[in-house]
Amino acid sequence: MADSSFNPFKMAQQQFDAIAEQLNLDQATRDFLRNPDREFQFNIPVRMDDGSYKVFRGFRVQHSDARGPSKGGIRFHPQETIDTVRALAMWMTWKTAVVDIPLGGGKGGVICDPHNLSMREQEGIARGWARQIARNVGPVQDVPAPDVMTTGQHMVWMLDEYERITGTKAPGMITGKPVGLGGSLGRTEATGYGVMYTVREACKKLNIDIAKTTAAFQGFGNVSQYAVDLYTKLGGKAIAVSCWDHEDKKSYTYRKMSGLTFEELIKVTNKFGEIDKAKAQEMGFEILPGDAWIEQAVDILVPAAIENQITKDSVMKIAPTVKIVAEGANGPTTPEADEVLKSRGILNIPDFLANAGGVTCSYFEQVQCNMNYFWTKEEVLDKLDQKMTAAFHAVYNLAQERKIYMRDAAYLISISRVAEACKLRGWV
Ligand code: NAD
């Protein structure tokens, strides 16, 4: 698990400061962008199933709306902190800018553990969150979406509450909704597939045949599941996935050297992306310690679980065979670990580029909601592939041209786009 001394917001600011220096940004633009535009913290009182009342703490941080309405997910997590939400909101600003969609960055969360809450209690939290923030979100202000431990059902409850309060029908207020209620086809696959579109392009650039590669994944939730799915469809061999086990309160790595598939593993995975140990063992998986995924002798590593996983210590365990690290999760690599990846010449596809497929498809969802006209899945995934491929090449080409690390190139592109929008608006 993430250690308690780690502050993701400090890390996000540290990354921003370094690029602001390289871009020679003026002081006012730096001051403006290194802190969120605005943030909200509020109480969410909920009547529990046993009749008692419990108060949950909710957050929404709008880091930037310079390029369009803020955009970003809502997490339900027992260890949620305002600094995690701030960091994630800032990364959303860079993410929407790097794929060049007309949206800004925001993030939300509630401190709670859905494992211990009934669906009715979760509905109370979701509706309470929307009630508290209804005046400050919406299709033209700030557009939330699902993230860790929230689903399309949570989004519909939030939308319904918002529409009751505003007396409107405004499906573009929130994305990640179920198909049939304003959701977009392809959204479930979007983030994981997006990760793999960038991996596919990276393999081409490195002259590697993806069909001859092997990979290990951390996480088997929404992102990792579809990254594994497309990776194996492209011919790659996935040999290990690691995920959390809430009963044992630790993670395990599930390994099958002959190659695993999305279809077989999904059968023994719950809705939180946790694999049933006993059933996996029956299916021939080896059960290894949770951090074993990182030391596999593979070509590609995909951290797609939580932040702060490739650290100055764990990075030393990465095998010499590894050529690509594709960051499905937000903030999985610390700046110290970045230095090691850099010095070893490993191609890092940074989080806000690699996992931008989700927000790109959310943007498509919004466009479809606003038009009230919906595209086929093929159309959505095709448009997604084009956006991700173009964004990957723009970042890769700049990195090559300036001989810089991929994360720095991605930051240079996105921060200069956001800074330019602030300038054009006359804010700084
Ligand atoms: P999820 O809740 O569906 O799955 C999370 C997975 O991580 C689960 O398999 C869980 O068991 C595993 N996990 C949790 N703690 C772990 C640990 N200590 N060790 C190993 N595995 C652990 O979440 P998700 O939607 O797949 O999101 C994963 C990451 O990707 C997060 O960082 C999220 O912010 C980011 N992300 C998600 C999306 C999206 O569209 N879902 C988009 C962009 C970024």
Tab-separated table of C-alpha atoms and ligand atoms in Angstrom:
chain	number	residue	atom	x	y	z
A	1	MET	CA	0.000	0.000	0.000
A	2	ALA	CA	0.988	3.622	-0.389
A	3	ASP	CA	3.071	4.775	2.595
A	4	SER	CA	1.504	7.498	4.728
A	5	SER	CA	4.427	9.942	4.413
A	6	PHE	CA	3.996	10.066	0.618
A	7	ASN	CA	2.219	13.204	-0.580
A	8	PRO	CA	1.031	12.915	-4.202
A	9	PHE	CA	0.225	16.635	-4.437
A	10	LYS	CA	3.802	17.569	-3.517
A	11	MET	CA	4.965	15.170	-6.213
A	12	ALA	CA	2.582	16.712	-8.789
A	13	GLN	CA	3.826	20.202	-7.887
A	14	GLN	CA	7.451	19.043	-8.063
A	15	GLN	CA	6.845	17.694	-11.579
A	16	PHE	CA	5.086	20.926	-12.588
A	17	ASP	CA	7.840	23.171	-11.163
A	18	ALA	CA	10.529	21.353	-13.133
A	19	ILE	CA	8.659	21.848	-16.425
A	20	ALA	CA	7.698	25.468	-15.615
A	21	GLU	CA	11.430	26.074	-15.280
A	22	GLN	CA	12.167	24.446	-18.648
A	23	LEU	CA	9.378	26.474	-20.294
A	24	ASN	CA	10.643	29.587	-18.560
A	25	LEU	CA	7.061	30.368	-17.454
A	26	ASP	CA	6.501	33.710	-15.754
A	27	GLN	CA	5.911	33.702	-11.981
A	28	ALA	CA	2.182	34.523	-12.167
A	29	THR	CA	1.463	31.587	-14.513
A	30	ARG	CA	3.471	29.299	-12.214
A	31	ASP	CA	1.583	30.495	-9.128
A	32	PHE	CA	-1.696	30.101	-10.978
A	33	LEU	CA	-1.130	26.562	-12.220
A	34	ARG	CA	0.684	24.989	-9.259
A	35	ASN	CA	-2.485	25.265	-7.127
A	36	PRO	CA	-6.111	24.384	-7.955
A	37	ASP	CA	-8.490	27.091	-9.217
A	38	ARG	CA	-10.904	26.146	-6.427
A	39	GLU	CA	-11.674	23.292	-4.085
A	40	PHE	CA	-14.643	22.092	-2.064
A	41	GLN	CA	-14.729	19.944	1.073
A	42	PHE	CA	-18.052	18.978	2.590
A	43	ASN	CA	-20.041	16.697	4.861
A	44	ILE	CA	-22.319	14.004	3.478
A	45	PRO	CA	-24.743	12.773	6.155
A	46	VAL	CA	-26.254	9.369	5.385
A	47	ARG	CA	-28.862	7.305	7.213
A	48	MET	CA	-27.383	3.831	7.438
A	49	ASP	CA	-29.317	0.563	7.095
A	50	ASP	CA	-29.392	0.058	10.882
A	51	GLY	CA	-31.109	3.435	11.341
A	52	SER	CA	-28.027	5.234	12.656
A	53	TYR	CA	-26.526	8.303	10.918
A	54	LYS	CA	-23.000	8.495	9.615
A	55	VAL	CA	-21.222	11.522	8.187
A	56	PHE	CA	-18.816	10.996	5.273
A	57	ARG	CA	-16.298	13.550	4.029
A	58	GLY	CA	-16.515	14.544	0.362
A	59	PHE	CA	-14.203	16.495	-1.933
A	60	ARG	CA	-14.209	18.183	-5.330
A	61	VAL	CA	-11.141	19.959	-6.619
A	62	GLN	CA	-11.228	21.979	-9.859
A	63	HIS	CA	-7.633	22.444	-10.829
A	64	SER	CA	-8.198	24.263	-14.126
A	65	ASP	CA	-10.990	25.264	-16.489
A	66	ALA	CA	-8.830	27.381	-18.780
A	67	ARG	CA	-9.346	25.086	-21.809
A	68	GLY	CA	-12.954	24.077	-21.020
A	69	PRO	CA	-15.120	22.652	-18.217
A	70	SER	CA	-13.123	20.779	-15.548
A	71	LYS	CA	-13.188	17.036	-16.017
A	72	GLY	CA	-12.261	14.147	-13.753
A	73	GLY	CA	-13.401	11.140	-11.752
A	74	ILE	CA	-14.758	10.588	-8.272
A	75	ARG	CA	-13.137	7.984	-6.044
A	76	PHE	CA	-14.699	6.188	-3.087
A	77	HIS	CA	-11.734	5.167	-0.956
A	78	PRO	CA	-11.088	4.726	2.782
A	79	GLN	CA	-7.658	6.394	2.489
A	80	GLU	CA	-8.802	9.308	0.307
A	81	THR	CA	-7.129	12.622	1.203
A	82	ILE	CA	-7.501	16.156	-0.124
A	83	ASP	CA	-3.897	16.056	-1.328
A	84	THR	CA	-4.548	12.925	-3.386
A	85	VAL	CA	-7.573	14.641	-4.941
A	86	ARG	CA	-5.543	17.810	-5.630
A	87	ALA	CA	-2.788	15.843	-7.354
A	88	LEU	CA	-5.264	13.863	-9.440
A	89	ALA	CA	-7.105	17.068	-10.429
A	90	MET	CA	-3.850	18.629	-11.626
A	91	TRP	CA	-2.929	15.499	-13.592
A	92	MET	CA	-6.380	15.673	-15.254
A	93	THR	CA	-5.575	19.173	-16.526
A	94	TRP	CA	-2.392	17.875	-18.160
A	95	LYS	CA	-4.180	14.769	-19.430
A	96	THR	CA	-6.991	16.601	-21.261
A	97	ALA	CA	-4.399	18.988	-22.694
A	98	VAL	CA	-1.998	16.279	-23.893
A	99	VAL	CA	-4.766	14.572	-25.917
A	100	ASP	CA	-5.935	18.029	-26.976
A	101	ILE	CA	-9.596	17.856	-25.950
A	102	PRO	CA	-11.437	21.063	-24.962
A	103	LEU	CA	-11.710	20.288	-21.226
A	104	GLY	CA	-9.836	21.170	-18.038
A	105	GLY	CA	-8.973	19.122	-14.941
A	106	GLY	CA	-10.838	18.232	-11.754
A	107	LYS	CA	-11.206	15.329	-9.329
A	108	GLY	CA	-13.479	14.291	-6.495
A	109	GLY	CA	-13.697	11.754	-3.751
A	110	VAL	CA	-15.418	10.498	-0.663
A	111	ILE	CA	-13.681	8.886	2.312
A	112	CYS	CA	-15.570	5.581	2.545
A	113	ASP	CA	-15.131	1.878	1.914
A	114	PRO	CA	-17.769	0.455	-0.452
A	115	HIS	CA	-16.786	-3.068	0.678
A	116	ASN	CA	-18.590	-2.337	3.959
A	117	LEU	CA	-21.555	-0.399	2.565
A	118	SER	CA	-24.853	-1.668	1.159
A	119	MET	CA	-25.987	-0.384	-2.235
A	120	ARG	CA	-28.630	1.734	-0.485
A	121	GLU	CA	-25.939	3.332	1.701
A	122	GLN	CA	-23.755	3.947	-1.353
A	123	GLU	CA	-26.735	5.574	-3.068
A	124	GLY	CA	-27.063	7.870	-0.051
A	125	ILE	CA	-23.408	8.880	-0.388
A	126	ALA	CA	-23.637	9.395	-4.167
A	127	ARG	CA	-26.802	11.515	-3.919
A	128	GLY	CA	-25.376	13.424	-0.939
A	129	TRP	CA	-22.202	14.194	-2.897
A	130	ALA	CA	-24.262	15.553	-5.819
A	131	ARG	CA	-26.479	17.633	-3.486
A	132	GLN	CA	-23.484	19.313	-1.897
A	133	ILE	CA	-21.789	20.215	-5.172
A	134	ALA	CA	-24.759	20.653	-7.576
A	135	ARG	CA	-24.243	24.408	-7.920
A	136	ASN	CA	-20.615	23.991	-8.925
A	137	VAL	CA	-20.724	21.095	-11.392
A	138	GLY	CA	-22.607	20.596	-14.669
A	139	PRO	CA	-22.146	20.176	-18.416
A	140	VAL	CA	-20.582	23.618	-18.842
A	141	GLN	CA	-18.759	23.856	-15.481
A	142	ASP	CA	-17.263	20.619	-14.262
A	143	VAL	CA	-18.048	17.102	-15.454
A	144	PRO	CA	-17.384	14.192	-13.050
A	145	ALA	CA	-16.904	10.521	-13.972
A	146	PRO	CA	-16.265	7.170	-12.256
A	147	ASP	CA	-12.865	6.289	-10.805
A	148	VAL	CA	-11.589	3.847	-8.185
A	149	MET	CA	-14.532	1.974	-6.608
A	150	THR	CA	-17.261	4.024	-8.306
A	151	THR	CA	-19.373	2.786	-11.217
A	152	GLY	CA	-21.959	3.848	-13.782
A	153	GLN	CA	-24.655	3.243	-11.155
A	154	HIS	CA	-23.079	5.844	-8.846
A	155	MET	CA	-22.976	8.273	-11.790
A	156	VAL	CA	-26.695	7.772	-12.535
A	157	TRP	CA	-27.618	8.446	-8.889
A	158	MET	CA	-25.541	11.630	-9.002
A	159	LEU	CA	-27.081	12.684	-12.327
A	160	ASP	CA	-30.605	11.997	-11.086
A	161	GLU	CA	-29.999	14.086	-7.963
A	162	TYR	CA	-28.485	16.896	-10.039
A	163	GLU	CA	-31.422	16.864	-12.493
A	164	ARG	CA	-33.943	16.939	-9.618
A	165	ILE	CA	-32.182	19.944	-8.100
A	166	THR	CA	-31.791	21.868	-11.360
A	167	GLY	CA	-35.110	20.778	-12.907
A	168	THR	CA	-33.351	19.864	-16.146
A	169	LYS	CA	-32.380	16.870	-18.221
A	170	ALA	CA	-28.634	17.276	-18.461
A	171	PRO	CA	-26.941	13.951	-19.249
A	172	GLY	CA	-23.751	15.826	-20.188
A	173	MET	CA	-23.372	16.704	-16.480
A	174	ILE	CA	-21.534	13.444	-15.768
A	175	THR	CA	-19.903	10.711	-17.829
A	176	GLY	CA	-19.307	7.000	-17.421
A	177	LYS	CA	-23.071	6.437	-17.386
A	178	PRO	CA	-24.536	3.090	-18.426
A	179	VAL	CA	-25.231	2.666	-22.136
A	180	GLY	CA	-28.917	3.412	-22.678
A	181	LEU	CA	-28.891	6.223	-20.138
A	182	GLY	CA	-26.526	8.560	-21.928
A	183	GLY	CA	-23.435	6.387	-21.697
A	184	SER	CA	-21.103	5.830	-24.638
A	185	LEU	CA	-20.348	2.469	-26.133
A	186	GLY	CA	-16.653	1.706	-25.698
A	187	ARG	CA	-16.274	3.573	-22.378
A	188	THR	CA	-15.703	0.344	-20.419
A	189	GLU	CA	-12.829	-0.612	-22.696
A	190	ALA	CA	-11.546	2.940	-23.305
A	191	THR	CA	-8.848	3.394	-20.661
A	192	GLY	CA	-7.324	-0.069	-20.934
A	193	TYR	CA	-7.513	-0.066	-24.732
A	194	GLY	CA	-6.043	3.446	-24.757
A	195	VAL	CA	-3.053	2.186	-22.743
A	196	MET	CA	-2.533	-0.556	-25.312
A	197	TYR	CA	-2.871	1.752	-28.346
A	198	THR	CA	0.105	3.672	-26.946
A	199	VAL	CA	2.018	0.445	-26.180
A	200	ARG	CA	1.359	-0.757	-29.745
A	201	GLU	CA	2.759	2.503	-31.144
A	202	ALA	CA	5.736	2.374	-28.741
A	203	CYS	CA	6.573	-1.149	-29.940
A	204	LYS	CA	6.555	0.087	-33.552
A	205	LYS	CA	8.946	2.902	-32.644
A	206	LEU	CA	11.269	0.478	-30.821
A	207	ASN	CA	11.086	-1.986	-33.713
A	208	ILE	CA	9.574	-4.661	-31.500
A	209	ASP	CA	6.901	-7.044	-32.759
A	210	ILE	CA	4.205	-6.783	-30.076
A	211	ALA	CA	3.132	-10.352	-30.873
A	212	LYS	CA	6.519	-11.561	-29.617
A	213	THR	CA	6.390	-9.671	-26.305
A	214	THR	CA	5.413	-10.618	-22.749
A	215	ALA	CA	3.917	-8.352	-20.100
A	216	ALA	CA	3.044	-8.139	-16.390
A	217	PHE	CA	0.267	-5.985	-14.965
A	218	GLN	CA	-0.438	-4.515	-11.546
A	219	GLY	CA	-4.173	-4.387	-10.840
A	220	PHE	CA	-7.027	-6.284	-12.436
A	221	GLY	CA	-9.720	-3.620	-12.296
A	222	ASN	CA	-11.287	-1.737	-15.181
A	223	VAL	CA	-8.038	-0.396	-16.648
A	224	SER	CA	-5.931	-3.515	-16.359
A	225	GLN	CA	-8.684	-5.898	-17.499
A	226	TYR	CA	-9.087	-4.194	-20.873
A	227	ALA	CA	-5.367	-3.534	-21.238
A	228	VAL	CA	-4.847	-7.297	-20.843
A	229	ASP	CA	-7.728	-7.948	-23.260
A	230	LEU	CA	-6.377	-5.819	-26.107
A	231	TYR	CA	-2.766	-6.797	-25.418
A	232	THR	CA	-3.546	-10.494	-25.899
A	233	LYS	CA	-5.722	-9.688	-28.942
A	234	LEU	CA	-2.673	-7.944	-30.448
A	235	GLY	CA	-0.791	-11.204	-29.894
A	236	GLY	CA	1.131	-10.349	-26.717
A	237	LYS	CA	1.571	-12.857	-23.875
A	238	ALA	CA	0.377	-11.588	-20.468
A	239	ILE	CA	2.010	-13.708	-17.766
A	240	ALA	CA	1.133	-12.009	-14.475
A	241	VAL	CA	-1.385	-9.725	-12.814
A	242	SER	CA	-1.288	-8.488	-9.258
A	243	CYS	CA	-4.314	-7.333	-7.285
A	244	TRP	CA	-5.603	-6.592	-3.807
A	245	ASP	CA	-7.282	-9.138	-1.529
A	246	HIS	CA	-9.438	-7.334	1.020
A	247	GLU	CA	-9.902	-10.412	3.215
A	248	ASP	CA	-6.154	-10.916	3.696
A	249	LYS	CA	-5.519	-7.133	3.540
A	250	LYS	CA	-2.635	-7.587	1.129
A	251	SER	CA	-2.016	-8.067	-2.558
A	252	TYR	CA	-0.999	-11.158	-4.523
A	253	THR	CA	0.462	-11.747	-7.965
A	254	TYR	CA	-1.267	-14.356	-10.122
A	255	ARG	CA	1.131	-15.847	-12.636
A	256	LYS	CA	0.718	-18.198	-15.579
A	257	MET	CA	3.905	-18.534	-17.613
A	258	SER	CA	2.013	-20.034	-20.572
A	259	GLY	CA	-0.022	-16.813	-20.805
A	260	LEU	CA	-3.296	-15.710	-19.226
A	261	THR	CA	-6.399	-14.261	-20.819
A	262	PHE	CA	-8.951	-11.663	-19.826
A	263	GLU	CA	-11.762	-14.162	-20.464
A	264	GLU	CA	-10.465	-16.807	-18.026
A	265	LEU	CA	-9.444	-14.420	-15.255
A	266	ILE	CA	-12.602	-12.313	-15.354
A	267	LYS	CA	-14.600	-15.413	-14.349
A	268	VAL	CA	-12.885	-15.437	-10.929
A	269	THR	CA	-12.713	-11.656	-10.400
A	270	ASN	CA	-15.180	-9.659	-8.299
A	271	LYS	CA	-16.501	-6.204	-9.127
A	272	PHE	CA	-13.648	-4.581	-7.176
A	273	GLY	CA	-11.045	-6.231	-9.419
A	274	GLU	CA	-10.045	-8.795	-6.789
A	275	ILE	CA	-9.256	-12.321	-7.889
A	276	ASP	CA	-10.524	-15.371	-5.981
A	277	LYS	CA	-7.275	-17.015	-4.788
A	278	ALA	CA	-8.598	-20.550	-4.434
A	279	LYS	CA	-10.304	-20.562	-7.821
A	280	ALA	CA	-7.244	-19.045	-9.536
A	281	GLN	CA	-5.095	-21.788	-8.026
A	282	GLU	CA	-7.502	-24.427	-9.371
A	283	MET	CA	-7.110	-22.816	-12.808
A	284	GLY	CA	-3.345	-23.349	-12.666
A	285	PHE	CA	-2.197	-19.908	-11.539
A	286	GLU	CA	0.832	-19.607	-9.270
A	287	ILE	CA	0.127	-17.312	-6.322
A	288	LEU	CA	3.120	-15.076	-5.585
A	289	PRO	CA	3.646	-12.076	-3.282
A	290	GLY	CA	1.846	-8.885	-4.313
A	291	ASP	CA	4.961	-7.066	-5.515
A	292	ALA	CA	6.228	-9.992	-7.654
A	293	TRP	CA	4.610	-8.475	-10.776
A	294	ILE	CA	7.376	-5.875	-10.983
A	295	GLU	CA	10.260	-8.357	-11.015
A	296	GLN	CA	9.010	-10.523	-13.889
A	297	ALA	CA	11.374	-10.988	-16.834
A	298	VAL	CA	8.980	-9.431	-19.344
A	299	ASP	CA	9.225	-6.790	-22.089
A	300	ILE	CA	6.392	-4.596	-20.839
A	301	LEU	CA	5.241	-3.572	-17.358
A	302	VAL	CA	1.815	-2.036	-16.861
A	303	PRO	CA	1.230	-0.564	-13.388
A	304	ALA	CA	-2.575	-0.138	-13.439
A	305	ALA	CA	-3.654	-0.247	-9.783
A	306	ILE	CA	-2.762	2.678	-7.499
A	307	GLU	CA	-0.216	5.466	-7.098
A	308	ASN	CA	3.338	5.262	-5.687
A	309	GLN	CA	4.186	1.712	-6.783
A	310	ILE	CA	7.445	2.168	-8.744
A	311	THR	CA	9.578	3.769	-6.068
A	312	LYS	CA	13.325	4.227	-5.529
A	313	ASP	CA	13.375	0.739	-3.947
A	314	SER	CA	10.973	-1.225	-6.135
A	315	VAL	CA	12.432	0.174	-9.371
A	316	MET	CA	15.620	-1.775	-8.626
A	317	LYS	CA	13.649	-5.013	-8.981
A	318	ILE	CA	12.714	-4.311	-12.602
A	319	ALA	CA	14.275	-7.003	-14.805
A	320	PRO	CA	16.827	-6.093	-17.514
A	321	THR	CA	14.397	-7.453	-20.141
A	322	VAL	CA	11.911	-4.608	-19.592
A	323	LYS	CA	11.757	-2.099	-22.452
A	324	ILE	CA	8.445	-0.306	-21.854
A	325	VAL	CA	6.622	0.849	-18.728
A	326	ALA	CA	3.077	1.939	-19.604
A	327	GLU	CA	1.444	3.728	-16.706
A	328	GLY	CA	-2.226	2.711	-16.584
A	329	ALA	CA	-2.617	4.036	-13.016
A	330	ASN	CA	-2.282	7.665	-12.028
A	331	GLY	CA	1.041	8.533	-10.375
A	332	PRO	CA	2.505	5.003	-10.099
A	333	THR	CA	6.126	6.181	-10.492
A	334	THR	CA	7.980	8.493	-8.114
A	335	PRO	CA	10.474	11.114	-9.383
A	336	GLU	CA	13.393	9.092	-7.898
A	337	ALA	CA	12.255	6.004	-9.807
A	338	ASP	CA	11.898	8.108	-12.975
A	339	GLU	CA	15.618	8.849	-12.773
A	340	VAL	CA	16.386	5.127	-12.736
A	341	LEU	CA	14.043	4.387	-15.682
A	342	LYS	CA	15.667	7.267	-17.572
A	343	SER	CA	19.209	6.052	-16.927
A	344	ARG	CA	18.290	2.521	-17.983
A	345	GLY	CA	16.752	3.749	-21.235
A	346	ILE	CA	13.352	2.218	-20.485
A	347	LEU	CA	10.605	3.878	-22.536
A	348	ASN	CA	8.090	5.227	-20.046
A	349	ILE	CA	4.624	6.057	-21.352
A	350	PRO	CA	3.539	8.516	-18.657
A	351	ASP	CA	0.212	8.143	-16.866
A	352	PHE	CA	-1.533	11.199	-18.216
A	353	LEU	CA	-0.798	10.096	-21.778
A	354	ALA	CA	-1.143	6.307	-21.374
A	355	ASN	CA	-4.422	6.368	-19.448
A	356	ALA	CA	-6.025	9.311	-21.288
A	357	GLY	CA	-8.319	6.926	-23.199
A	358	GLY	CA	-10.906	7.110	-20.423
A	359	VAL	CA	-11.217	10.861	-20.444
A	360	THR	CA	-11.104	10.970	-24.230
A	361	CYS	CA	-14.051	8.588	-24.405
A	362	SER	CA	-15.784	10.612	-21.661
A	363	TYR	CA	-15.377	13.608	-23.903
A	364	PHE	CA	-16.959	11.607	-26.752
A	365	GLU	CA	-19.777	10.683	-24.349
A	366	GLN	CA	-20.377	14.362	-23.619
A	367	VAL	CA	-20.349	15.244	-27.308
A	368	GLN	CA	-22.874	12.461	-28.009
A	369	CYS	CA	-25.095	13.541	-25.061
A	370	ASN	CA	-25.059	17.136	-26.231
A	371	MET	CA	-25.941	16.090	-29.800
A	372	ASN	CA	-28.440	13.514	-28.484
A	373	TYR	CA	-27.061	11.181	-31.140
A	374	PHE	CA	-24.986	8.113	-30.336
A	375	TRP	CA	-22.188	6.430	-32.279
A	376	THR	CA	-21.458	2.721	-32.726
A	377	LYS	CA	-18.748	1.094	-30.598
A	378	GLU	CA	-16.504	0.746	-33.669
A	379	GLU	CA	-16.838	4.472	-34.359
A	380	VAL	CA	-15.983	5.359	-30.757
A	381	LEU	CA	-12.973	3.034	-30.549
A	382	ASP	CA	-11.751	4.164	-33.953
A	383	LYS	CA	-11.877	7.831	-32.912
A	384	LEU	CA	-10.201	6.896	-29.629
A	385	ASP	CA	-7.402	5.065	-31.414
A	386	GLN	CA	-6.806	8.104	-33.643
A	387	LYS	CA	-6.607	10.517	-30.666
A	388	MET	CA	-4.339	8.259	-28.600
A	389	THR	CA	-2.081	7.436	-31.525
A	390	ALA	CA	-1.710	11.121	-32.475
A	391	ALA	CA	-0.997	12.104	-28.851
A	392	PHE	CA	1.588	9.316	-28.443
A	393	HIS	CA	3.441	10.349	-31.601
A	394	ALA	CA	3.426	14.051	-30.691
A	395	VAL	CA	4.989	13.238	-27.315
A	396	TYR	CA	7.405	10.638	-28.676
A	397	ASN	CA	8.598	12.929	-31.468
A	398	LEU	CA	9.223	15.827	-29.076
A	399	ALA	CA	11.086	13.496	-26.700
A	400	GLN	CA	13.304	12.305	-29.567
A	401	GLU	CA	13.829	15.778	-30.978
A	402	ARG	CA	14.907	17.278	-27.645
A	403	LYS	CA	16.447	14.060	-26.273
A	404	ILE	CA	14.229	14.232	-23.189
A	405	TYR	CA	12.230	11.768	-21.115
A	406	MET	CA	8.703	10.982	-22.331
A	407	ARG	CA	7.097	12.367	-19.148
A	408	ASP	CA	8.927	15.662	-19.604
A	409	ALA	CA	7.907	15.865	-23.277
A	410	ALA	CA	4.251	15.184	-22.377
A	411	TYR	CA	4.383	17.866	-19.678
A	412	LEU	CA	5.999	20.359	-22.043
A	413	ILE	CA	3.177	19.894	-24.540
A	414	SER	CA	0.309	20.007	-22.041
A	415	ILE	CA	1.578	22.748	-19.723
A	416	SER	CA	2.363	25.031	-22.631
A	417	ARG	CA	-1.176	24.466	-24.019
A	418	VAL	CA	-2.802	25.312	-20.661
A	419	ALA	CA	-0.491	28.285	-20.045
A	420	GLU	CA	-1.350	29.600	-23.503
A	421	ALA	CA	-5.107	29.340	-22.752
A	422	CYS	CA	-4.600	31.296	-19.488
A	423	LYS	CA	-2.656	33.952	-21.384
A	424	LEU	CA	-5.237	34.207	-24.188
A	425	ARG	CA	-7.950	34.707	-21.563
A	426	GLY	CA	-5.899	37.462	-19.988
A	427	TRP	CA	-5.753	35.741	-16.590
A	428	VAL	CA	-2.000	35.981	-16.061
B	1	NAD	P1	-10.444	-0.463	-10.097
B	1	NAD	O1	-10.964	-0.138	-8.756
B	1	NAD	O2	-11.389	-1.009	-11.123
B	1	NAD	O3	-9.244	-1.503	-9.950
B	1	NAD	C1	-8.144	-1.285	-9.145
B	1	NAD	C2	-7.312	-2.560	-9.153
B	1	NAD	O4	-6.117	-2.329	-8.399
B	1	NAD	C3	-8.014	-3.741	-8.514
B	1	NAD	O5	-7.695	-4.911	-9.242
B	1	NAD	C4	-7.378	-3.802	-7.122
B	1	NAD	O6	-7.422	-5.103	-6.564
B	1	NAD	C5	-5.959	-3.393	-7.464
B	1	NAD	N1	-5.171	-2.932	-6.321
B	1	NAD	C6	-5.524	-2.041	-5.373
B	1	NAD	N2	-4.531	-1.903	-4.485
B	1	NAD	C7	-3.529	-2.730	-4.891
B	1	NAD	C8	-2.230	-3.038	-4.414
B	1	NAD	N3	-1.752	-2.475	-3.318
B	1	NAD	N4	-1.488	-3.934	-5.104
B	1	NAD	C9	-1.957	-4.522	-6.216
B	1	NAD	N5	-3.164	-4.264	-6.721
B	1	NAD	C10	-3.935	-3.377	-6.061
B	1	NAD	O7	-9.718	0.851	-10.640
B	1	NAD	P2	-9.386	1.250	-12.141
B	1	NAD	O8	-10.535	2.026	-12.670
B	1	NAD	O9	-8.890	0.077	-12.895
B	1	NAD	O10	-8.212	2.300	-11.896
B	1	NAD	C11	-6.861	1.904	-11.676
B	1	NAD	C12	-5.950	3.109	-11.766
B	1	NAD	O11	-6.119	3.742	-13.023
B	1	NAD	C13	-6.184	4.210	-10.740
B	1	NAD	O12	-4.944	4.829	-10.451
B	1	NAD	C14	-7.085	5.200	-11.489
B	1	NAD	O13	-6.992	6.500	-10.953
B	1	NAD	C15	-6.483	5.111	-12.859
B	1	NAD	N6	-7.357	5.495	-13.965
B	1	NAD	C16	-8.553	4.896	-14.177
B	1	NAD	C17	-9.330	5.276	-15.265
B	1	NAD	C18	-10.616	4.586	-15.608
B	1	NAD	O14	-11.209	4.944	-16.633
B	1	NAD	N7	-11.060	3.582	-14.850
B	1	NAD	C19	-8.889	6.291	-16.114
B	1	NAD	C20	-7.652	6.879	-15.877
B	1	NAD	C21	-6.899	6.460	-14.803
